[in-house]
Short mmCIF file of C-alpha atoms in Angstrom, two decimals:
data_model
loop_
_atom_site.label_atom_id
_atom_site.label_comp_id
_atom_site.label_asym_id
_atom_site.label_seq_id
_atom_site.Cartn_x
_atom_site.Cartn_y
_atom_site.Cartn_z
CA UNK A 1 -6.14 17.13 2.94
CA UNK A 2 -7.78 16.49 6.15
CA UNK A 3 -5.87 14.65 8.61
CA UNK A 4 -8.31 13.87 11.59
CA UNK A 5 -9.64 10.60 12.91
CA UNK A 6 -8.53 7.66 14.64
CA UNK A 7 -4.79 7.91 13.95
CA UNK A 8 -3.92 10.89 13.60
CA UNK A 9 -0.90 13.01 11.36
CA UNK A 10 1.69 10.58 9.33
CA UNK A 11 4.65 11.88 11.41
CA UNK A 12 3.94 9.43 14.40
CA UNK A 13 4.67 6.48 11.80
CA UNK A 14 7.72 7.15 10.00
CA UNK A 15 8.36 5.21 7.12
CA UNK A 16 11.53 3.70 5.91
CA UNK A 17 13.26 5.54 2.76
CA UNK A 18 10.69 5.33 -0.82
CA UNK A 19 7.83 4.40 1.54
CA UNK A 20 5.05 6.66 2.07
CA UNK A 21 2.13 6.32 4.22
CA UNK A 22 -1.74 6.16 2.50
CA UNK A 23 -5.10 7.97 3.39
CA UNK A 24 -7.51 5.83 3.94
CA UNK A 25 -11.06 6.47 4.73
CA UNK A 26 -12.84 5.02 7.64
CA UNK A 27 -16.37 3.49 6.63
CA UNK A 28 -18.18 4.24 9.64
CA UNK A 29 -16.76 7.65 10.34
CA UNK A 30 -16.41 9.20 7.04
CA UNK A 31 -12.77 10.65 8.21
CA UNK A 32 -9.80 10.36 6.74
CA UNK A 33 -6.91 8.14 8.94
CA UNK A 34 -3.72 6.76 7.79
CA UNK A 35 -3.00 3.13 7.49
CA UNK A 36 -0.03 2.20 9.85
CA UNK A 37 1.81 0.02 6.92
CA UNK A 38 3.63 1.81 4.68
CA UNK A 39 2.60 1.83 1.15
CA UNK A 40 4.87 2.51 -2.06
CA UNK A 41 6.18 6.06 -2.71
CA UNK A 42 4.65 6.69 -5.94
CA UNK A 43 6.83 9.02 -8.77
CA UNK A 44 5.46 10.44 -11.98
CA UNK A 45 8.66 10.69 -13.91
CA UNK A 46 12.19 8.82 -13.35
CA UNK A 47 15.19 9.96 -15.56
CA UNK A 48 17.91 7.26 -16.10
CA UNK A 49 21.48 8.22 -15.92
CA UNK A 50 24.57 6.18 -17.06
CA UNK A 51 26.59 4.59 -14.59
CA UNK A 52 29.37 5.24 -16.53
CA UNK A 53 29.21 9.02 -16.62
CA UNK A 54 29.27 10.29 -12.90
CA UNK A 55 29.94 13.29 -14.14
CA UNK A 56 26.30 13.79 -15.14
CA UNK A 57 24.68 12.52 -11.93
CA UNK A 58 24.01 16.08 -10.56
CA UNK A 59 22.68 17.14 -13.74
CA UNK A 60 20.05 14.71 -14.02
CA UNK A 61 19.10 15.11 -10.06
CA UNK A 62 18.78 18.85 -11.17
CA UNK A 63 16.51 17.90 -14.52
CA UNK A 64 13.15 17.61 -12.25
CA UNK A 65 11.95 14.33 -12.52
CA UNK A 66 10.66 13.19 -9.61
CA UNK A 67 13.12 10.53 -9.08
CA UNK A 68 16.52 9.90 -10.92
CA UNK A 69 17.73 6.21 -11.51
CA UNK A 70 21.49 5.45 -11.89
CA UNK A 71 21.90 2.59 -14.82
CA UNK A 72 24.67 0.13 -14.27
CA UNK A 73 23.21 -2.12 -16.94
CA UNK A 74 22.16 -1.61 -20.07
CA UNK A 75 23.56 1.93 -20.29
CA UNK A 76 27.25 0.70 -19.36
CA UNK A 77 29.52 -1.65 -21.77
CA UNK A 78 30.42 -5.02 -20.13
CA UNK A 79 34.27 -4.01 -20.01
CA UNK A 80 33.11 -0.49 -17.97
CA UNK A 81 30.89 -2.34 -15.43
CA UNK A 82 33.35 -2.52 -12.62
CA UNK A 83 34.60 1.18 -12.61
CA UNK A 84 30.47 2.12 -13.26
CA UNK A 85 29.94 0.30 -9.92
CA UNK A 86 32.72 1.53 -7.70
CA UNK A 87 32.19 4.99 -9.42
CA UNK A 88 28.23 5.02 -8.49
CA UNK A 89 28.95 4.14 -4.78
CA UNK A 90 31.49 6.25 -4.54
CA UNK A 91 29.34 9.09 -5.33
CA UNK A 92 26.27 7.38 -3.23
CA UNK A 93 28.48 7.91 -0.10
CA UNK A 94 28.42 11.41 -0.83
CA UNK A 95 24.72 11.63 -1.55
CA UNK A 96 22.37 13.12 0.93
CA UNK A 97 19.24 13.96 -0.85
CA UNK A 98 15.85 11.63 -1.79
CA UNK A 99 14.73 9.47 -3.92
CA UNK A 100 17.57 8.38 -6.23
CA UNK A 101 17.31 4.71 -7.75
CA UNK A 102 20.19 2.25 -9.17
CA UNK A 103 19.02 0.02 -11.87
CA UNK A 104 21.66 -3.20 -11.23
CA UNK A 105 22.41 -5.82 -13.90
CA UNK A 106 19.67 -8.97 -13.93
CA UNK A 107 20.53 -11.06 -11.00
CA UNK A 108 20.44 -13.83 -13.58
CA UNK A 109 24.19 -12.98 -14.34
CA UNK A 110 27.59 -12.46 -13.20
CA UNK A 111 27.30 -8.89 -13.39
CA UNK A 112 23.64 -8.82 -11.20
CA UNK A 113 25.82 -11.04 -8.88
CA UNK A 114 28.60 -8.68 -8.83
CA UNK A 115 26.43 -5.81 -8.14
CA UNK A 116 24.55 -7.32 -5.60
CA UNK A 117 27.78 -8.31 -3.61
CA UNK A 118 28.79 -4.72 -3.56
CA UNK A 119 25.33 -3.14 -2.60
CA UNK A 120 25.16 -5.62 0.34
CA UNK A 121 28.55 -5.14 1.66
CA UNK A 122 28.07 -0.88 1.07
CA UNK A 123 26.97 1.16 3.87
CA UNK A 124 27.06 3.88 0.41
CA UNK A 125 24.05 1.75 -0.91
CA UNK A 126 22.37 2.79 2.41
CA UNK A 127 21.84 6.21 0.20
CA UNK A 128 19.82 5.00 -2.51
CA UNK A 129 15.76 4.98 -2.12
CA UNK A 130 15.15 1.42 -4.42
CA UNK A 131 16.21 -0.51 -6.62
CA UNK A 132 15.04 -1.51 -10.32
CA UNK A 133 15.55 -4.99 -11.26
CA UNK A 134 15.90 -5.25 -14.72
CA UNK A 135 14.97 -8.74 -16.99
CA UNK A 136 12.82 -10.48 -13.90
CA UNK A 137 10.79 -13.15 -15.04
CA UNK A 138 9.84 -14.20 -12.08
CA UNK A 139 8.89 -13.76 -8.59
CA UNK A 140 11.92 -15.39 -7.54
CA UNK A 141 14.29 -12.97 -8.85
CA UNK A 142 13.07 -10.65 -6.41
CA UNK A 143 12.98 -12.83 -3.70
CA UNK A 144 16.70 -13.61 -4.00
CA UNK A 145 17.71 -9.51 -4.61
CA UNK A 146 16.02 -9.01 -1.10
CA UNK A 147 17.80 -11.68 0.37
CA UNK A 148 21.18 -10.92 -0.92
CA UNK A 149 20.50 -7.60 0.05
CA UNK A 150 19.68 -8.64 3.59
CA UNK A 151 17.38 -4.89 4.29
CA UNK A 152 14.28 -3.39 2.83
CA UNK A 153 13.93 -1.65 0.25
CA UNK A 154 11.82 -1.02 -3.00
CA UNK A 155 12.36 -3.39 -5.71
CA UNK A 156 10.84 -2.22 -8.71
CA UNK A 157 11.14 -5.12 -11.81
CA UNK A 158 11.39 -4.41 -14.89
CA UNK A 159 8.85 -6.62 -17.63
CA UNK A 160 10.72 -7.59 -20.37
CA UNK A 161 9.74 -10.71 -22.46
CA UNK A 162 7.21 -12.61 -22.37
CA UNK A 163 7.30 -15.17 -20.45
CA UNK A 164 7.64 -12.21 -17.83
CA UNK A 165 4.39 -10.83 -18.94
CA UNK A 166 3.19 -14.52 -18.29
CA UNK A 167 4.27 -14.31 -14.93
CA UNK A 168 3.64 -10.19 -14.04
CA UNK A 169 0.68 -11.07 -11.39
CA UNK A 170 3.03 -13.30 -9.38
CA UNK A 171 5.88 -10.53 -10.27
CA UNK A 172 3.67 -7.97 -8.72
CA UNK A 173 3.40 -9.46 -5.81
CA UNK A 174 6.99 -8.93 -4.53
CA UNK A 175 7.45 -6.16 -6.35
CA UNK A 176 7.65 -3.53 -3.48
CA UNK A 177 8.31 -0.23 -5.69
CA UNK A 178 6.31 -0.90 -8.74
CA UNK A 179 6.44 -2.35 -11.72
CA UNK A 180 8.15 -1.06 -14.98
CA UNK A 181 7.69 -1.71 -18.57
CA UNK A 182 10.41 -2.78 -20.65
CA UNK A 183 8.87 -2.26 -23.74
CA UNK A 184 12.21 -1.90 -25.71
CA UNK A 185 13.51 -5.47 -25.04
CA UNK A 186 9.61 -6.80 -24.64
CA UNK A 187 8.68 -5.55 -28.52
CA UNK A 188 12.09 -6.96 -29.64
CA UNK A 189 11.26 -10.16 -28.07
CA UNK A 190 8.37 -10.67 -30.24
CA UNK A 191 9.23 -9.20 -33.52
CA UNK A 192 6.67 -6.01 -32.30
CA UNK A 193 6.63 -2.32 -32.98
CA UNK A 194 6.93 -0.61 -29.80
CA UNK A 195 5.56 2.61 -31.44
CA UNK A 196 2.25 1.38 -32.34
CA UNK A 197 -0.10 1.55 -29.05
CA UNK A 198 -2.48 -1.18 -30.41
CA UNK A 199 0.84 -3.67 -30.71
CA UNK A 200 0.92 -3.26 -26.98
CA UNK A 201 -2.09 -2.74 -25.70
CA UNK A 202 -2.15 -6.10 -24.18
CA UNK A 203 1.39 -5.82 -22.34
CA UNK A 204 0.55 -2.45 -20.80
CA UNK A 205 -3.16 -3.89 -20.09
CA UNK A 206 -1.70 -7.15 -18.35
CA UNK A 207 1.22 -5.15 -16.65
CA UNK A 208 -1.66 -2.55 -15.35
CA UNK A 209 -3.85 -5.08 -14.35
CA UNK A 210 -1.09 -6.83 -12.18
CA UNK A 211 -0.16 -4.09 -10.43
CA UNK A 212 -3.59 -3.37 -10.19
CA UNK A 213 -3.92 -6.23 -8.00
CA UNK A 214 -1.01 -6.11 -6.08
CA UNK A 215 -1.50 -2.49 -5.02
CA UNK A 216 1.83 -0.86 -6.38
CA UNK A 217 2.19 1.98 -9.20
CA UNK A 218 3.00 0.81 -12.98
CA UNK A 219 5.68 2.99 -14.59
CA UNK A 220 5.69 2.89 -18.46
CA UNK A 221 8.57 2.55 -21.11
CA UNK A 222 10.53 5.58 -21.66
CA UNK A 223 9.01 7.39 -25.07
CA UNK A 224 11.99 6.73 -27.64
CA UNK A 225 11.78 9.71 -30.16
CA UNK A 226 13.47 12.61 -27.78
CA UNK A 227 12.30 15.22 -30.84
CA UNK A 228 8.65 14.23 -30.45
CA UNK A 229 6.89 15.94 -27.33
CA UNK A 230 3.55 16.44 -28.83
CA UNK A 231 3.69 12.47 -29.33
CA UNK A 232 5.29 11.77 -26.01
CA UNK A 233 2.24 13.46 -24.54
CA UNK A 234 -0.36 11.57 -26.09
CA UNK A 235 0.91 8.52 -25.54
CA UNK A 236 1.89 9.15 -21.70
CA UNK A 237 -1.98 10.05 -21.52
CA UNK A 238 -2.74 7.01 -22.73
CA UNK A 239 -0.94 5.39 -20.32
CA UNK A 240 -2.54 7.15 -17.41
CA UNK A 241 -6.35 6.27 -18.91
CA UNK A 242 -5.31 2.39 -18.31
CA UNK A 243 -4.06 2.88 -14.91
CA UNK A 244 -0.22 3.76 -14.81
CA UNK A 245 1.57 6.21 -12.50
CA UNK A 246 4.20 7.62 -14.16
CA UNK A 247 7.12 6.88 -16.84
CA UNK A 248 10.66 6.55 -17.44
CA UNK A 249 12.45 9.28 -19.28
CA UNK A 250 15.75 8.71 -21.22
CA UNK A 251 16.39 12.84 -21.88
CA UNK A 252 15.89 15.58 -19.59
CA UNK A 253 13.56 17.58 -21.90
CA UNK A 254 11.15 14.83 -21.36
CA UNK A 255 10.57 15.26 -17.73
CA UNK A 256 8.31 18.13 -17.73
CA UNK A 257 5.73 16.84 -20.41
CA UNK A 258 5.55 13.18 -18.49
CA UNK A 259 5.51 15.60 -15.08
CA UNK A 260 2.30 17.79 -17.09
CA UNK A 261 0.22 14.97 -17.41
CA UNK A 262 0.62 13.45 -14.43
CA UNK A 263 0.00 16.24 -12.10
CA UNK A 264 -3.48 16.60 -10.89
CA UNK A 265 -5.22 19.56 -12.92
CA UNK A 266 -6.70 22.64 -10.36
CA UNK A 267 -10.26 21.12 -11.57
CA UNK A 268 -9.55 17.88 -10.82
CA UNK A 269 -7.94 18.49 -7.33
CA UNK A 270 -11.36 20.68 -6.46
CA UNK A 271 -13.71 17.67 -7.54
CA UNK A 272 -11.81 14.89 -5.65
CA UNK A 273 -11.77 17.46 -1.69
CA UNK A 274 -15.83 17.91 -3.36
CA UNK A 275 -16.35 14.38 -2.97
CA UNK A 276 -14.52 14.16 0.84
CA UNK A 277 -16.72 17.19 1.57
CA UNK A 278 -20.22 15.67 0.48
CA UNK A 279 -18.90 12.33 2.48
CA UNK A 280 -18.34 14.27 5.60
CA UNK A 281 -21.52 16.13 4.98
CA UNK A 282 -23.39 13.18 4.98
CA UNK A 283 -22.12 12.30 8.32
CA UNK A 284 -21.94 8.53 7.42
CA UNK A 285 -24.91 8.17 5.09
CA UNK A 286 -25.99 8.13 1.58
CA UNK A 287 -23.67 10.75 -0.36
CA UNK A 288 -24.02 12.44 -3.56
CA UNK A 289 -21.44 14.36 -5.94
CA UNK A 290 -22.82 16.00 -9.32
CA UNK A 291 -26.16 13.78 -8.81
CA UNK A 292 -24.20 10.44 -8.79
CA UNK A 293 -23.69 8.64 -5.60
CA UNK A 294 -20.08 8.39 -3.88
CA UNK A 295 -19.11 4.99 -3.32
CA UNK A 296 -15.91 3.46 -2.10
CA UNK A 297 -14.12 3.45 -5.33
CA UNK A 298 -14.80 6.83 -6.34
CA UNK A 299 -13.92 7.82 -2.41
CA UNK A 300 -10.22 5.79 -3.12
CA UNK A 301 -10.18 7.29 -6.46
CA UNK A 302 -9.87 11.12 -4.46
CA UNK A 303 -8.23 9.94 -1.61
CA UNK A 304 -5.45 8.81 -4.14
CA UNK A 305 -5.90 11.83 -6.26
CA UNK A 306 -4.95 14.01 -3.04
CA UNK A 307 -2.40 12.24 -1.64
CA UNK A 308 -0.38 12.58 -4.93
CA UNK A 309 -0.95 16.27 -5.04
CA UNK A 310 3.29 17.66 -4.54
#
């Protein structure tokens, strides 16, 4: 990707850990510059772990998903919490690689509380890249995570019922990481089947939509049947044609067909430097691309195409 113009090569604005900076393109000089706020780290595949089961964390960093998240909630029984939590950050003082996430109990209970305490009083927690905030229903479950936490890093909340959904704009908002869908719980909450697409259409739609607007990745519910990869891959596709960035994985052997569709084909990574290359052609006027003229979406579209090329 070009890196000329204004401001010059990302190094001179480092960003803090699971925040990347964006390509932008500058209207009157066709040239591609990079915004000096950092913008989300976007993943195509996380791969929870159980909190409970250190013993697997290097395995799953070793699986190939773009990021790994530790689960100290819904993966750990209430009477294993404690040990989970003192295990995790145990190992987190020994960690020294990138982009490792810790999904912490809903800071709507004891255990969120718990966890929180720990994280802020941890120079361990230091080591992890964000953090995934399971059962927010609001805005203000974020807002008190960051405070506890008293430091920055990516929160990414997890949808789960509806009066979530209600509220995922709002959630959006302060939801520095991205957004997740909790499908499991949501479809529960309703009575739905999480395997039919149509039952939840509108969820994804609204969750898409949200994030949409509040310029951060949406990360879809982890595919359920392990056995069924040609399914997994259809509906992961589906998901990217309404807008979202990546998915959760629950097995290993799930990684590389979420990974597959979310990497940018060889034809589609030659179309979107095409379009750059007519726009710098046209030195600031009218451009063209397979007789249809470039505007600023379709110029964001490859610019974002690009930068997620790995």
């Amino acid at each position: 990707m070009r890196q000329g113009g204004v401001i010059g090569a990302r190094a001179q604005f480092p960003c803090p850990a699971g925040f990347r900076l964006t390509p932008i393109r500058r209207s009157d000089t066709g040239w591609t510059e990079y915004r000096k706020a950092c913008l989300v780290f976007v993943y195509r595949s996380f791969l929870f772990v159980p909190g409970a089961r250190f013993d697997r964390f290097g395995k799953a960093v070793a699986a190939g998903a773009d990021a790994v998240i530790i689960d100290l909630e819904d993966a750990v029984l209430p009477v294993d919490k404690a040990q989970a939590r003192t295990d995790t950050l145990t190992w987190l003082g020994a960690w020294r690689g990138r982009h490792l996430g810790l999904r912490i109990n809903s800071p709507r209970t004891a255990f969120g509380c718990a966890d929180l305490a720990a994280l802020a009083g941890s120079a361990a927690a230091t080591r992890a890249d964000f953090l995934v905030i399971p059962k927010a229903e609001t805005a203000v479950d974020l807002e008190i995570v960051a405070e506890a936490l008293g430091r920055k890093i990516p929160l990414i909340p997890i949808i789960e019922s509806g009066r979530a959904l209600a509220n995922a704009f709002e959630i959006a908002k302060q939801a520095t990481g991205g957004v997740l869908f909790g499908g499991v719980d949501f479809s529960a909450s309703l009575g739905a089947d999480l395997s039919d697409w149509d039952a939840m259409l509108t969820a994804r739609g609204t969750i898409a939509a949200a994030c949409g607007s509040g310029g951060v990745p949406a990360y879809d519910v982890p595919f359920l049947d392990t056995a069924d990869t040609d399914g997994l891959t259809t509906s992961t596709r589906k998901a990217k044609a309404m807008g979202f960035s990546g998915r959760a994985c629950i097995h290993p052997g799930q990684v590389a067909a979420v990974n597959a569709v979310y990497t940018p084909s060889a034809e589609e990574i030659a179309d979107a430097r095409a379009v750059l290359a007519a726009m710098d052609a046209a030195g600031g006027g009218v451009a063209l691309h397979k007789g249809k003229m470039i505007d600023r979406p379709v110029i964001l579209a490859a610019e974002r195409l690009l930068a997620s090329v790995r």
